Short mmCIF file of N, CA and C in Angstrom, two decimals:
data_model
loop_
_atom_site.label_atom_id
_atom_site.label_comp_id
_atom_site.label_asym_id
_atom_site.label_seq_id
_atom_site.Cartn_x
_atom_site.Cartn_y
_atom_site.Cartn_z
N UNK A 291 -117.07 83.01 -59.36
CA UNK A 291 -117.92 82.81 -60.51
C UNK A 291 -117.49 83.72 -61.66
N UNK A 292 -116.84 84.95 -61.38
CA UNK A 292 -117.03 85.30 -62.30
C UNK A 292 -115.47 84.84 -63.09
N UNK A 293 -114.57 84.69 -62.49
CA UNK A 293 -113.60 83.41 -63.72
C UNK A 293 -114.34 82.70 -63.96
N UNK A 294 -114.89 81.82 -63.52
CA UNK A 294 -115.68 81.00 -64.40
C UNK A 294 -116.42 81.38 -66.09
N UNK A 295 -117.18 82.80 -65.84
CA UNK A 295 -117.70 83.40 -66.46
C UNK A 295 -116.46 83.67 -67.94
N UNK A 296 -115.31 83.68 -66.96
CA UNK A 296 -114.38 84.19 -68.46
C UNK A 296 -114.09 83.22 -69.09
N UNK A 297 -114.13 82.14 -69.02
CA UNK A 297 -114.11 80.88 -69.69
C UNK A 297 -115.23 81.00 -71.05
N UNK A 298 -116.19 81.50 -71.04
CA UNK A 298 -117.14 81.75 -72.36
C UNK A 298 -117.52 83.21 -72.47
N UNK A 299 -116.71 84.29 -72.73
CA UNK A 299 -116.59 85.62 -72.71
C UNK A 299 -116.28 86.60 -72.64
N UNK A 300 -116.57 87.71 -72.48
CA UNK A 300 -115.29 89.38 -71.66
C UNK A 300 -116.31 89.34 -70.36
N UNK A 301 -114.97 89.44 -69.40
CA UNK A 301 -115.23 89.67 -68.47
C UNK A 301 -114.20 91.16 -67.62
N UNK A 302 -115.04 91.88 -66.74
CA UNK A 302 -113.99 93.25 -66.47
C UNK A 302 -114.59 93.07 -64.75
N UNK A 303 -113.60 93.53 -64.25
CA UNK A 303 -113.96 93.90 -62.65
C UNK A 303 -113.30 95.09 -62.22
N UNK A 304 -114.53 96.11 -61.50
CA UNK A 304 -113.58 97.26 -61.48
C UNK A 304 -113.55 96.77 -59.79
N UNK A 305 -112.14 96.51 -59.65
CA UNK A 305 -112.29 96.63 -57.82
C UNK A 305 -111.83 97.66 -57.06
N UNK A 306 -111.87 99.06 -57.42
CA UNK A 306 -111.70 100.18 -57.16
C UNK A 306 -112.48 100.94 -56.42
N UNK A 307 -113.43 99.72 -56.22
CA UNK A 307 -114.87 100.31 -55.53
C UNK A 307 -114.93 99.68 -54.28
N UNK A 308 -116.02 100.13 -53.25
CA UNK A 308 -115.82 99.56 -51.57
C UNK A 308 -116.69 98.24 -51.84
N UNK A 309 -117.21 97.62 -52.50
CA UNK A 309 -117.89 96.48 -52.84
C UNK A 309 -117.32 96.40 -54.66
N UNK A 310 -116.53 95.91 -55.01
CA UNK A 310 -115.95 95.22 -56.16
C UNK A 310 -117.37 95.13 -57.12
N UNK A 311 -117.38 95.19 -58.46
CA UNK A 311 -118.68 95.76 -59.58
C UNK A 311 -117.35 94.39 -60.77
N UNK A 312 -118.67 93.53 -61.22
CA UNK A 312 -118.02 92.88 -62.39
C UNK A 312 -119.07 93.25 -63.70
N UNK A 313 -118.48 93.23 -64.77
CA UNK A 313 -119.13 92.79 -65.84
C UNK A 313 -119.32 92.00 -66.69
N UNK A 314 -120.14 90.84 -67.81
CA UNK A 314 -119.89 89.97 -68.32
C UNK A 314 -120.34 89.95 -69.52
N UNK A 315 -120.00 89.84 -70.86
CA UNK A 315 -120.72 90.01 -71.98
C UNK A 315 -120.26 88.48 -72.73
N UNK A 316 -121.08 88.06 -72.98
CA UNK A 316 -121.33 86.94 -74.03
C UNK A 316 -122.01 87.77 -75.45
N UNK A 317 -121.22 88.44 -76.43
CA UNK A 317 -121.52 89.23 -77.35
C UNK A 317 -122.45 88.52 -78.48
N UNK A 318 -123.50 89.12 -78.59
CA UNK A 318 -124.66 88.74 -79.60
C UNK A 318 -125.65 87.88 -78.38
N UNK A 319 -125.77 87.99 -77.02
CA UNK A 319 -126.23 86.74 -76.70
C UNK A 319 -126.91 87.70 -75.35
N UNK A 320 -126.08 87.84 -74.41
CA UNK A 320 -126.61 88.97 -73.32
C UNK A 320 -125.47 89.28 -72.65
N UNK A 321 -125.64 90.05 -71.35
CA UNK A 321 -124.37 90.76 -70.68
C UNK A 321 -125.46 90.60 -69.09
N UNK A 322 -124.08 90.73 -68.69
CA UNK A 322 -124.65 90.40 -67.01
C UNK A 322 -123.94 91.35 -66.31
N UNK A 323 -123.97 92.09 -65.40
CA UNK A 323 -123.74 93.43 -64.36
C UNK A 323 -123.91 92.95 -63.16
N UNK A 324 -123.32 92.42 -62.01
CA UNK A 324 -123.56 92.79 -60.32
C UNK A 324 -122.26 93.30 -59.81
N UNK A 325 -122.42 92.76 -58.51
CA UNK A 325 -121.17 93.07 -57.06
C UNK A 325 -120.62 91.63 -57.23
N UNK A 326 -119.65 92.01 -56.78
CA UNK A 326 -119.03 90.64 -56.40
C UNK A 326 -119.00 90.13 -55.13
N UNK A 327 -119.76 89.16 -54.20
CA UNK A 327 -120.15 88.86 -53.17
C UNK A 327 -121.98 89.01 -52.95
N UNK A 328 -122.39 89.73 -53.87
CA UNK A 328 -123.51 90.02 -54.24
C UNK A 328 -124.35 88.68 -54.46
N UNK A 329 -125.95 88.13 -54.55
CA UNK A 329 -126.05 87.11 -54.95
C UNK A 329 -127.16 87.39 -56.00
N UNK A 330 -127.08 89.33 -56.00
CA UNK A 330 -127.84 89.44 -57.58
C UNK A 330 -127.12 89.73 -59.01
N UNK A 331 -127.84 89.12 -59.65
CA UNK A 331 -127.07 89.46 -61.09
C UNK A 331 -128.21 90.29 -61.96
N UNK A 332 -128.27 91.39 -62.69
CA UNK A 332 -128.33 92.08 -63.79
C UNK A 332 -128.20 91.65 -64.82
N UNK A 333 -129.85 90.91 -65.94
CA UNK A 333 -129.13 90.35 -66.93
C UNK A 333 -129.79 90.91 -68.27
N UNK A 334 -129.08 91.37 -69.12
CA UNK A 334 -129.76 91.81 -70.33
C UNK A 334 -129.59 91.01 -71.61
N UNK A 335 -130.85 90.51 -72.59
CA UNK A 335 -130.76 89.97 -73.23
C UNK A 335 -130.51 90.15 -74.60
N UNK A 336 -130.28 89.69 -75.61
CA UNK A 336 -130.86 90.21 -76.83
C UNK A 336 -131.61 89.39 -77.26
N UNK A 337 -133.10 90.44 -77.55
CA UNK A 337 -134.03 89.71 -78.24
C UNK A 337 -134.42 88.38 -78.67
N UNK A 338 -133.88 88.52 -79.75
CA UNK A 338 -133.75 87.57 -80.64
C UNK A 338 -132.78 86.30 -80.53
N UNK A 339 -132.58 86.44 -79.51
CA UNK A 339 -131.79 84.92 -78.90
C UNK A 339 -132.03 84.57 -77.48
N UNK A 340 -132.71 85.36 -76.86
CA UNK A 340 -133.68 84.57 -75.65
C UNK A 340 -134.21 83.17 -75.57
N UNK A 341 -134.53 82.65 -76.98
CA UNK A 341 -134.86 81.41 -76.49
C UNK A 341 -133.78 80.61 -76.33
N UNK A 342 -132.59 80.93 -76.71
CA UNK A 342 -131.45 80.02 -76.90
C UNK A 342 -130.40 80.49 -75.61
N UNK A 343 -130.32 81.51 -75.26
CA UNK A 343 -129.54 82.46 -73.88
C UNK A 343 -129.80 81.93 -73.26
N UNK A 344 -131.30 82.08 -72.61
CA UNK A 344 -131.46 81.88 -71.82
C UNK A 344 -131.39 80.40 -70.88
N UNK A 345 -131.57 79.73 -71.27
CA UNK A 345 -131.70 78.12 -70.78
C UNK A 345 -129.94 77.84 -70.82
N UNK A 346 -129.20 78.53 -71.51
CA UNK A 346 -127.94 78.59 -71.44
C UNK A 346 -127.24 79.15 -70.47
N UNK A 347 -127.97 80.21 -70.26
CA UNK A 347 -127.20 81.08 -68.80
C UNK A 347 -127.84 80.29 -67.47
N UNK A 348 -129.15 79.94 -67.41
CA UNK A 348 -129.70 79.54 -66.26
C UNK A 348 -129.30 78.33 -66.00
N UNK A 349 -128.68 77.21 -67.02
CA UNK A 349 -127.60 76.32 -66.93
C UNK A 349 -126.85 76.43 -66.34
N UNK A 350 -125.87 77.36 -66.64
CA UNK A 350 -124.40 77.65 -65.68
C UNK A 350 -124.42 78.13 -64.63
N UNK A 351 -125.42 79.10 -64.44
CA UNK A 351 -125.85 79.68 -63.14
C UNK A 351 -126.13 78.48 -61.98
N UNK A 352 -127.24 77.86 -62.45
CA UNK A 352 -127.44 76.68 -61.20
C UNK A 352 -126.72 75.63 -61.57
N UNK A 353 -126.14 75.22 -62.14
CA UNK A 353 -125.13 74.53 -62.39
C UNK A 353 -123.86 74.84 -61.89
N UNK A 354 -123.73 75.78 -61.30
CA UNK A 354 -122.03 76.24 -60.99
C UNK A 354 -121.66 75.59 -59.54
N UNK A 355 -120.24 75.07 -59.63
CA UNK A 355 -120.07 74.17 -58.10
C UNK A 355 -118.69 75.35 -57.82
N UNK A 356 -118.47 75.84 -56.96
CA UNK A 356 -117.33 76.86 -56.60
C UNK A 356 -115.85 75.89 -56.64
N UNK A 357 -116.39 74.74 -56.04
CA UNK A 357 -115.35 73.80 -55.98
C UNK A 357 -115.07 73.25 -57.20
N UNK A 358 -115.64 72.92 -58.12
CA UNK A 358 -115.27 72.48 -58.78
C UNK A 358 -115.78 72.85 -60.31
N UNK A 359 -115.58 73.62 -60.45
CA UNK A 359 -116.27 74.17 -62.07
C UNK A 359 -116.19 73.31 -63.34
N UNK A 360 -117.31 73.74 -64.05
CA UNK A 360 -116.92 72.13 -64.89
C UNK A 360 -116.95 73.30 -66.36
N UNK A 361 -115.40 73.53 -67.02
CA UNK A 361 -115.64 74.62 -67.84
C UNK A 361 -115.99 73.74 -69.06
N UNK A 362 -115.35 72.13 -69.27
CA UNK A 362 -116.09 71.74 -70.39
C UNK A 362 -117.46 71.61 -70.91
N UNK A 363 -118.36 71.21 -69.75
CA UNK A 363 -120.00 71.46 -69.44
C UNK A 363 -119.74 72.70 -70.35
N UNK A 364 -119.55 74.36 -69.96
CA UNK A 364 -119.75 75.30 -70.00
C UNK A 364 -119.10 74.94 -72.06
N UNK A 365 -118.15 74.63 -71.95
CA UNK A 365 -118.04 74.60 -73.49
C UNK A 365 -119.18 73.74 -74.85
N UNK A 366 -119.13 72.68 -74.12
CA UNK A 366 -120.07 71.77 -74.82
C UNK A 366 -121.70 72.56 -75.19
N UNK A 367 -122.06 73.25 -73.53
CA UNK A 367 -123.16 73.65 -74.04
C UNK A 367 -123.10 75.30 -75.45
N UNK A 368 -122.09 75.54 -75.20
CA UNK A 368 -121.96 76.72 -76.19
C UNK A 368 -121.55 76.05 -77.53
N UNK A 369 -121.30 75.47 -77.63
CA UNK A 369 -121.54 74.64 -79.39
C UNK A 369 -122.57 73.92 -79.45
N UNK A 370 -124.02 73.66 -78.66
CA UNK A 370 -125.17 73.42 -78.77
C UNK A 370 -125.84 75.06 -79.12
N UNK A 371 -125.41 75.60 -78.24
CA UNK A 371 -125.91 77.17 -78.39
C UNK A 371 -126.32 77.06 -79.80
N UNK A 372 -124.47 77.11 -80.26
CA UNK A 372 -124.03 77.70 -81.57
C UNK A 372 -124.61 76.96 -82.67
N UNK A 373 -124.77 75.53 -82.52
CA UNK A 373 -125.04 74.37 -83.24
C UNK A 373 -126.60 74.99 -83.85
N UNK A 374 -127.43 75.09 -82.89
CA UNK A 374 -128.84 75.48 -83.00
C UNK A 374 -129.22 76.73 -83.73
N UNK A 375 -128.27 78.14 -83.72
CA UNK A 375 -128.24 79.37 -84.30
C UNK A 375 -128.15 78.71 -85.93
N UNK A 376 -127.00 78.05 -86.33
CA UNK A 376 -127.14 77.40 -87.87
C UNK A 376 -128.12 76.68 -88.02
N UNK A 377 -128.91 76.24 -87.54
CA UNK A 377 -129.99 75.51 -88.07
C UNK A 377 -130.86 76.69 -89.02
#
């Protein structure tokens, strides 16, 4: 998941650790923190774009197939994101 994740973002993994630590920032939007193998994620928002983040991240999240990732899904919905911020 978390390539997946780099497909719309910065993504860092320190695997230097006895359980691997990723990070994910979608800048202006929120950032996400777990383990890798982990099935919790850490998610911080910004404010003022919660209503629009969120239904965006919880998209990809349950939306994600390991087998088969669908990064255009993941694109399309980020120019709705974006589409909606210009309004």
């Amino acid at each position: 998941m978390v390539e997946y994740f780099a497909h719309f973002g910065s993504t860092r993994v320190m695997e230097n650790m006895k359980q691997p630590f990723f990070s994910f920032v979608k800048e202006g939007f929120f950032s996400i923190r777990g383990l890798i193998g982990d099935t919790c994620l850490y998610v911080r928002f910004i404010k003022e774009r919660m209503e629009i983040s969120t239904p965006f991240l919880s998209e990809r999240v349950n939306g994600y197939d390991s087998q088969q990732p669908d990064i255009k899904a993941v694109r399309d919905l980020e120019q709705k994101m974006l589409a909606r911020l210009a309004e």
